[in-house]
Coordinates of N, CA and C in Angstrom, one line a residue:
D33 N -22.0 -6.5 4.9 CA -20.5 -6.8 5.2 C -19.7 -5.6 4.8
I34 N -18.7 -5.3 5.5 CA -17.8 -4.2 5.2 C -16.4 -4.7 5.2
A35 N -15.5 -3.9 4.5 CA -14.1 -4.2 4.4 C -13.3 -2.9 4.7
F36 N -12.2 -3.1 5.3 CA -11.2 -2.0 5.5 C -10.1 -2.2 4.5
L37 N -10.1 -1.4 3.4 CA -9.1 -1.6 2.4 C -8.9 -0.3 1.6
A38 N -7.9 -0.3 0.8 CA -7.6 0.9 0.0 C -8.6 1.1 -1.1
A39 N -8.9 2.4 -1.3 CA -9.7 2.8 -2.4 C -8.9 2.7 -3.7
D40 N -9.4 2.2 -4.8 CA -8.7 2.0 -6.0 C -9.7 2.0 -7.1
P41 N -9.4 2.7 -8.2 CA -10.3 2.7 -9.4 C -10.7 1.3 -9.9
A42 N -9.8 0.3 -9.8 CA -10.0 -1.0 -10.2 C -11.1 -1.7 -9.4
R43 N -11.4 -1.2 -8.2 CA -12.4 -1.8 -7.3 C -13.8 -1.0 -7.3
E44 N -13.8 0.1 -8.0 CA -15.0 0.9 -8.0 C -16.2 0.3 -8.7
D45 N -16.0 -0.7 -9.5 CA -17.2 -1.3 -10.2 C -18.0 -2.2 -9.2
R46 N -17.4 -2.5 -8.1 CA -18.1 -3.4 -7.2 C -18.2 -2.9 -5.7
L47 N -17.4 -1.8 -5.4 CA -17.4 -1.4 -4.0 C -17.6 0.1 -3.9
L48 N -18.3 0.5 -2.9 CA -18.5 2.0 -2.5 C -17.5 2.2 -1.4
F49 N -16.8 3.3 -1.5 CA -15.7 3.7 -0.5 C -16.1 4.9 0.3
S50 N -15.8 4.8 1.6 CA -15.9 5.9 2.5 C -14.8 6.9 2.1
P51 N -14.9 8.1 2.7 CA -13.7 9.0 2.6 C -12.6 8.3 3.3
A52 N -11.4 8.6 2.9 CA -10.2 8.0 3.5 C -10.1 8.4 5.0
Y53 N -9.7 7.5 5.8 CA -9.5 7.8 7.2 C -8.0 7.8 7.6
A54 N -7.2 7.2 6.7 CA -5.7 7.2 6.9 C -5.1 7.1 5.5
L55 N -3.8 7.6 5.5 CA -3.0 7.6 4.3 C -1.8 6.9 4.6
I56 N -1.5 5.9 3.8 CA -0.3 5.0 4.0 C 0.5 5.0 2.7
E57 N 1.9 5.1 2.9 CA 2.8 5.1 1.8 C 3.1 3.8 1.2
G58 N 3.0 3.6 -0.1 CA 3.5 2.4 -0.8 C 4.9 2.8 -1.4
T59 N 5.8 1.9 -1.1 CA 7.2 2.2 -1.5 C 7.9 0.9 -1.9
L60 N 9.2 0.9 -2.1 CA 9.9 -0.2 -2.5 C 11.1 -0.4 -1.6
V61 N 11.5 -1.7 -1.3 CA 12.7 -2.1 -0.7 C 13.6 -2.6 -1.7
V62 N 14.9 -2.2 -1.7 CA 15.9 -2.7 -2.6 C 17.2 -3.1 -1.9
R63 N 18.1 -3.8 -2.6 CA 19.3 -4.1 -2.0 C 20.2 -2.8 -1.9
E64 N 20.9 -2.7 -0.8 CA 21.7 -1.5 -0.5 C 22.6 -1.2 -1.7
A65 N 23.3 -2.2 -2.3 CA 24.2 -2.0 -3.3 C 23.7 -1.6 -4.7
T66 N 22.4 -1.7 -4.9 CA 21.8 -1.3 -6.2 C 21.9 0.2 -6.4
P67 N 21.8 0.6 -7.7 CA 21.8 2.1 -8.0 C 20.4 2.7 -7.9
Y68 N 19.4 1.9 -7.5 CA 18.1 2.4 -7.5 C 17.9 3.4 -6.3
R69 N 17.4 4.6 -6.7 CA 17.1 5.7 -5.7 C 15.7 6.1 -5.8
T70 N 15.1 5.9 -6.9 CA 13.7 6.4 -7.1 C 12.8 5.4 -7.8
F71 N 11.5 5.5 -7.8 CA 10.6 4.7 -8.5 C 11.0 4.6 -10.0
Q72 N 11.3 5.8 -10.6 CA 11.6 5.8 -12.0 C 12.9 5.0 -12.3
D73 N 13.8 4.9 -11.4 CA 15.0 4.1 -11.5 C 14.7 2.6 -11.6
V74 N 13.7 2.2 -10.8 CA 13.3 0.8 -10.7 C 12.5 0.4 -12.0
D75 N 11.7 1.3 -12.6 CA 10.9 1.0 -13.7 C 11.7 0.9 -15.0
A76 N 12.5 -0.1 -15.1 CA 13.5 -0.3 -16.2 C 13.4 -1.7 -16.8
E77 N 13.7 -1.9 -18.0 CA 13.8 -3.2 -18.7 C 14.6 -4.1 -17.8
G78 N 14.1 -5.4 -17.7 CA 14.9 -6.4 -17.0 C 14.7 -6.4 -15.5
V79 N 14.1 -5.4 -14.9 CA 13.9 -5.3 -13.5 C 12.6 -6.1 -13.1
E80 N 12.7 -6.9 -12.1 CA 11.5 -7.6 -11.6 C 11.2 -7.1 -10.1
I81 N 9.9 -6.8 -9.9 CA 9.4 -6.3 -8.6 C 8.5 -7.4 -8.0
C82 N 8.8 -7.8 -6.8 CA 7.9 -8.7 -6.1 C 6.7 -7.9 -5.5
V83 N 5.5 -8.4 -5.7 CA 4.3 -7.6 -5.4 C 3.3 -8.6 -4.8
T84 N 2.5 -8.3 -3.7 CA 1.5 -9.1 -3.2 C 0.2 -8.9 -4.2
R85 N -0.2 -10.0 -4.7 CA -1.4 -10.0 -5.6 C -2.6 -9.3 -5.0
N86 N -3.1 -8.4 -5.8 CA -4.4 -7.6 -5.5 C -4.2 -6.6 -4.4
A87 N -3.0 -6.4 -3.8 CA -2.8 -5.3 -2.9 C -3.0 -4.0 -3.6
A88 N -3.2 -2.9 -2.9 CA -3.4 -1.6 -3.5 C -2.2 -1.2 -4.4
Y89 N -1.1 -1.5 -3.9 CA 0.1 -1.2 -4.7 C 0.3 -2.1 -5.9
D90 N -0.2 -3.3 -5.9 CA -0.2 -4.2 -7.1 C -1.2 -3.5 -8.2
L91 N -2.4 -3.1 -7.8 CA -3.3 -2.5 -8.7 C -2.7 -1.3 -9.3
Y92 N -2.0 -0.5 -8.5 CA -1.4 0.8 -9.0 C -0.3 0.5 -9.9
L93 N 0.7 -0.4 -9.5 CA 1.8 -0.7 -10.3 C 1.4 -1.4 -11.7
S94 N 0.4 -2.2 -11.7 CA -0.1 -2.9 -12.9 C -0.5 -1.8 -13.9
R95 N -1.0 -0.7 -13.5 CA -1.4 0.4 -14.4 C -0.2 1.3 -14.7
R96 N 0.7 1.5 -13.8 CA 1.7 2.5 -13.9 C 3.1 2.1 -14.5
L97 N 3.5 0.8 -14.2 CA 4.8 0.4 -14.7 C 4.9 0.3 -16.3
A98 N 6.0 0.9 -16.8 CA 6.1 0.9 -18.2 C 7.1 -0.2 -18.7
H99 N 8.1 -0.5 -17.8 CA 9.1 -1.4 -18.2 C 9.4 -2.6 -17.3
A100 N 9.4 -2.3 -16.0 CA 9.7 -3.4 -15.0 C 8.5 -4.4 -15.1
K101 N 8.9 -5.6 -14.6 CA 7.9 -6.7 -14.6 C 7.5 -7.0 -13.1
I102 N 6.2 -7.2 -13.0 CA 5.7 -7.6 -11.7 C 5.7 -9.1 -11.5
V103 N 6.2 -9.6 -10.4 CA 6.2 -11.0 -10.0 C 5.3 -11.1 -8.8
H104 N 4.2 -11.8 -8.9 CA 3.2 -11.8 -7.8 C 3.5 -12.9 -6.8
S105 N 3.1 -12.6 -5.6 CA 3.1 -13.5 -4.5 C 1.8 -13.5 -3.8
P106 N 1.4 -14.5 -3.0 CA 0.2 -14.5 -2.3 C 0.1 -13.6 -1.1
T107 N 1.3 -13.4 -0.4 CA 1.3 -12.6 0.8 C 2.5 -11.7 0.8
P108 N 2.5 -10.6 1.6 CA 3.6 -9.7 1.7 C 4.9 -10.4 2.2
G109 N 4.7 -11.4 3.1 CA 5.9 -12.1 3.6 C 6.5 -12.9 2.6
E110 N 5.7 -13.6 1.8 CA 6.2 -14.4 0.6 C 6.9 -13.5 -0.4
A111 N 6.4 -12.3 -0.6 CA 7.1 -11.4 -1.5 C 8.5 -11.1 -1.1
L112 N 8.6 -10.8 0.2 CA 9.9 -10.5 0.8 C 10.8 -11.7 0.8
E113 N 10.3 -12.9 1.0 CA 11.1 -14.1 1.0 C 11.7 -14.3 -0.4
M114 N 10.8 -14.1 -1.5 CA 11.3 -14.2 -2.9 C 12.4 -13.2 -3.1
F115 N 12.2 -12.0 -2.6 CA 13.3 -11.0 -2.8 C 14.6 -11.4 -2.1
V116 N 14.5 -11.8 -0.9 CA 15.7 -12.2 -0.1 C 16.5 -13.3 -0.8
E117 N 15.7 -14.2 -1.5 CA 16.4 -15.4 -2.2 C 17.2 -14.9 -3.3
G118 N 17.1 -13.6 -3.7 CA 18.0 -13.0 -4.7 C 17.5 -13.1 -6.1
K119 N 16.3 -13.5 -6.3 CA 15.8 -13.7 -7.7 C 15.2 -12.4 -8.3
H120 N 15.0 -11.4 -7.5 CA 14.3 -10.2 -8.0 C 15.0 -8.9 -7.5
H121 N 14.6 -7.8 -8.1 CA 15.3 -6.6 -7.8 C 14.8 -5.7 -6.7
A122 N 13.5 -5.8 -6.4 CA 12.8 -5.0 -5.4 C 11.5 -5.7 -4.9
T123 N 11.0 -5.2 -3.8 CA 9.7 -5.6 -3.4 C 8.9 -4.4 -3.0
A124 N 7.6 -4.4 -3.5 CA 6.7 -3.3 -3.2 C 6.0 -3.6 -1.9
G125 N 5.6 -2.6 -1.2 CA 4.8 -2.8 0.1 C 4.5 -1.5 0.8
V126 N 4.0 -1.7 2.0 CA 3.6 -0.6 2.9 C 4.9 -0.1 3.6
R127 N 5.2 1.2 3.6 CA 6.4 1.7 4.1 C 6.8 1.1 5.5
Q128 N 5.9 1.0 6.4 CA 6.2 0.6 7.8 C 6.7 -0.8 7.8
A129 N 6.1 -1.7 7.0 CA 6.5 -3.1 7.0 C 7.8 -3.2 6.3
L130 N 8.0 -2.5 5.2 CA 9.3 -2.6 4.5 C 10.5 -2.0 5.4
E131 N 10.2 -0.9 6.1 CA 11.2 -0.4 7.0 C 11.6 -1.3 8.1
R132 N 10.6 -2.1 8.7 CA 10.9 -3.1 9.7 C 11.8 -4.2 9.1
F133 N 11.4 -4.6 7.9 CA 12.2 -5.7 7.2 C 13.6 -5.2 7.0
A134 N 13.8 -4.0 6.5 CA 15.2 -3.5 6.1 C 16.0 -3.2 7.4
S135 N 15.4 -2.8 8.4 CA 16.1 -2.5 9.6 C 16.6 -3.7 10.4
A136 N 15.9 -4.8 10.1 CA 16.3 -6.1 10.8 C 17.3 -6.9 10.1
R137 N 17.7 -6.4 8.9 CA 18.7 -7.1 8.0 C 19.7 -6.1 7.5
E138 N 20.9 -6.6 7.3 CA 21.9 -5.8 6.6 C 21.8 -5.9 5.1
G139 N 22.1 -4.9 4.4 CA 22.1 -4.9 3.0 C 20.8 -4.5 2.2
F140 N 19.9 -4.0 2.9 CA 18.6 -3.6 2.3 C 18.3 -2.2 2.7
R141 N 17.6 -1.4 1.8 CA 17.1 -0.1 2.2 C 15.8 0.2 1.5
V142 N 15.0 1.1 2.1 CA 13.7 1.5 1.6 C 13.9 2.8 0.8
L143 N 13.3 2.9 -0.4 CA 13.4 4.1 -1.1 C 12.7 5.2 -0.3
A144 N 13.3 6.4 -0.4 CA 12.8 7.5 0.4 C 11.4 8.0 0.0
E145 N 11.2 8.1 -1.3 CA 10.0 8.6 -1.8 C 9.0 7.5 -2.1
P146 N 7.7 7.7 -1.7 CA 6.7 6.7 -2.0 C 6.3 6.8 -3.5
F147 N 5.9 5.7 -4.1 CA 5.4 5.8 -5.4 C 3.9 5.9 -5.4
L148 N 3.3 5.7 -4.2 CA 1.8 5.8 -4.1 C 1.4 6.2 -2.6
V149 N 0.4 7.0 -2.5 CA -0.2 7.2 -1.2 C -1.5 6.5 -1.2
I150 N -1.6 5.5 -0.3 CA -2.7 4.6 -0.3 C -3.8 5.2 0.6
R151 N -5.0 5.4 0.1 CA -6.1 6.0 0.8 C -6.9 4.8 1.5
Q152 N -6.7 4.7 2.7 CA -7.4 3.6 3.5 C -8.8 4.0 3.8
T153 N -9.7 3.1 3.5 CA -11.2 3.4 3.6 C -12.0 2.2 4.2
I154 N -13.2 2.5 4.4 CA -14.2 1.4 4.7 C -15.0 1.3 3.4
A155 N -15.2 0.0 3.0 CA -15.9 -0.2 1.7 C -17.1 -1.2 2.0
V156 N -18.1 -1.0 1.2 CA -19.2 -1.9 1.1 C -19.6 -2.2 -0.3
S157 N -20.3 -3.2 -0.6 CA -20.7 -3.6 -1.9 C -21.6 -2.6 -2.6
C158 N -21.4 -2.3 -3.8 CA -22.2 -1.4 -4.6 C -23.7 -1.8 -4.6
S159 N -24.0 -3.1 -4.2 CA -25.4 -3.5 -4.2 C -26.1 -3.1 -2.9
H160 N -25.3 -2.4 -2.0 CA -26.0 -1.8 -0.8 C -25.7 -0.4 -0.6
P161 N -26.3 0.5 -1.5 CA -26.0 1.9 -1.5 C -26.4 2.5 -0.1
A162 N -27.5 2.1 0.5 CA -27.8 2.7 1.8 C -26.7 2.4 2.8
A163 N -26.1 1.3 2.8 CA -25.0 1.0 3.7 C -23.8 1.8 3.4
G164 N -23.6 2.1 2.1 CA -22.5 3.0 1.6 C -22.7 4.3 2.2
L165 N -23.9 4.9 2.1 CA -24.2 6.2 2.7 C -23.9 6.3 4.2
L166 N -24.4 5.2 4.9 CA -24.2 5.2 6.3 C -22.7 5.1 6.7
V167 N -21.9 4.3 6.0 CA -20.5 4.3 6.2 C -19.8 5.6 5.9
R168 N -20.2 6.2 4.8 CA -19.7 7.5 4.5 C -19.9 8.5 5.6
E169 N -21.2 8.6 6.0 CA -21.5 9.6 7.1 C -20.8 9.3 8.4
F170 N -20.7 8.0 8.7 CA -19.9 7.6 9.9 C -18.5 8.1 9.9
V171 N -17.8 7.8 8.7 CA -16.4 8.2 8.7 C -16.2 9.7 8.6
E172 N -17.1 10.4 7.9 CA -17.0 11.8 8.0 C -17.2 12.4 9.4
E173 N -18.1 11.9 10.1 CA -18.3 12.3 11.5 C -17.1 11.9 12.4
A174 N -16.6 10.7 12.2 CA -15.4 10.2 13.0 C -14.2 11.2 12.7
L175 N -14.0 11.5 11.4 CA -12.9 12.4 11.1 C -13.1 13.8 11.7
R176 N -14.3 14.3 11.7 CA -14.5 15.6 12.4 C -14.3 15.6 13.8
G177 N -14.6 14.4 14.5 CA -14.5 14.3 15.9 C -13.1 13.8 16.4
G178 N -12.1 13.6 15.6 CA -10.8 13.2 16.0 C -10.7 11.7 16.3
F179 N -11.7 10.9 15.9 CA -11.7 9.4 16.2 C -10.5 8.8 15.6
S180 N -10.2 9.0 14.3 CA -9.1 8.4 13.6 C -7.8 8.7 14.3
E181 N -7.6 9.9 14.7 CA -6.3 10.3 15.3 C -6.1 9.5 16.6
N182 N -7.2 9.4 17.4 CA -7.1 8.6 18.6 C -6.8 7.1 18.4
V183 N -7.5 6.6 17.4 CA -7.3 5.1 17.1 C -5.9 4.9 16.6
I184 N -5.4 5.7 15.7 CA -4.1 5.5 15.2 C -3.0 5.7 16.3
R185 N -3.2 6.7 17.1 CA -2.3 6.9 18.2 C -2.3 5.7 19.2
D186 N -3.5 5.3 19.5 CA -3.6 4.2 20.4 C -3.0 2.9 19.9
A187 N -3.1 2.7 18.6 CA -2.5 1.5 18.0 C -1.0 1.7 17.7
Q188 N -0.5 2.8 18.0 CA 0.9 3.1 17.8 C 1.4 2.8 16.3
R189 N 0.6 3.3 15.4 CA 0.9 3.2 14.0 C 1.8 4.3 13.5
N190 N 3.0 4.2 13.8 CA 4.0 5.3 13.4 C 4.0 5.4 11.9
G191 N 4.0 6.6 11.4 CA 4.1 6.8 10.0 C 2.9 6.8 9.2
V192 N 1.8 6.5 9.8 CA 0.5 6.6 9.2 C -0.1 8.0 9.3
A193 N -0.4 8.6 8.1 CA -0.9 9.9 8.1 C -2.4 9.9 8.2
L194 N -3.0 10.9 8.9 CA -4.4 11.0 9.0 C -4.9 11.7 7.7
A195 N -6.1 11.2 7.2 CA -6.7 11.9 6.1 C -7.5 13.0 6.6
N196 N -7.7 14.1 5.9 CA -8.4 15.2 6.3 C -9.8 15.2 5.8

């Protein structure tokens, strides 16, 4: 079995990761009227950030936040719903999804700078090292041959960077 997910140190005890085939920005959406301009602005006492449980950005924020509190939701959509209801200060997510959300509503904006660059990979269980090697070799060859660029272009994934 394989998974397409972000490489993260918290997952390395059970998963082997291929080289990254795409880089995706993790960022925050906030209300337009707030003073928040950077990740550091949001990491403050009393600030609550809606985050999808176990997403790459959740794992990162759980290690990185010094002051702000994480409020978990089961899905990205539910995190945004909680945020819209006015109970929290920001929502973490993938830039493309947050930009779609903010552009469809008045009063919201996405922070310009990402707090995380998510390395999207193919992963297999650590219990299958031969499969891990096969997946690694496949991704390395695909990257050399331009496969990722073609797939991302064909899927029209604007804003997704290719890993080198």
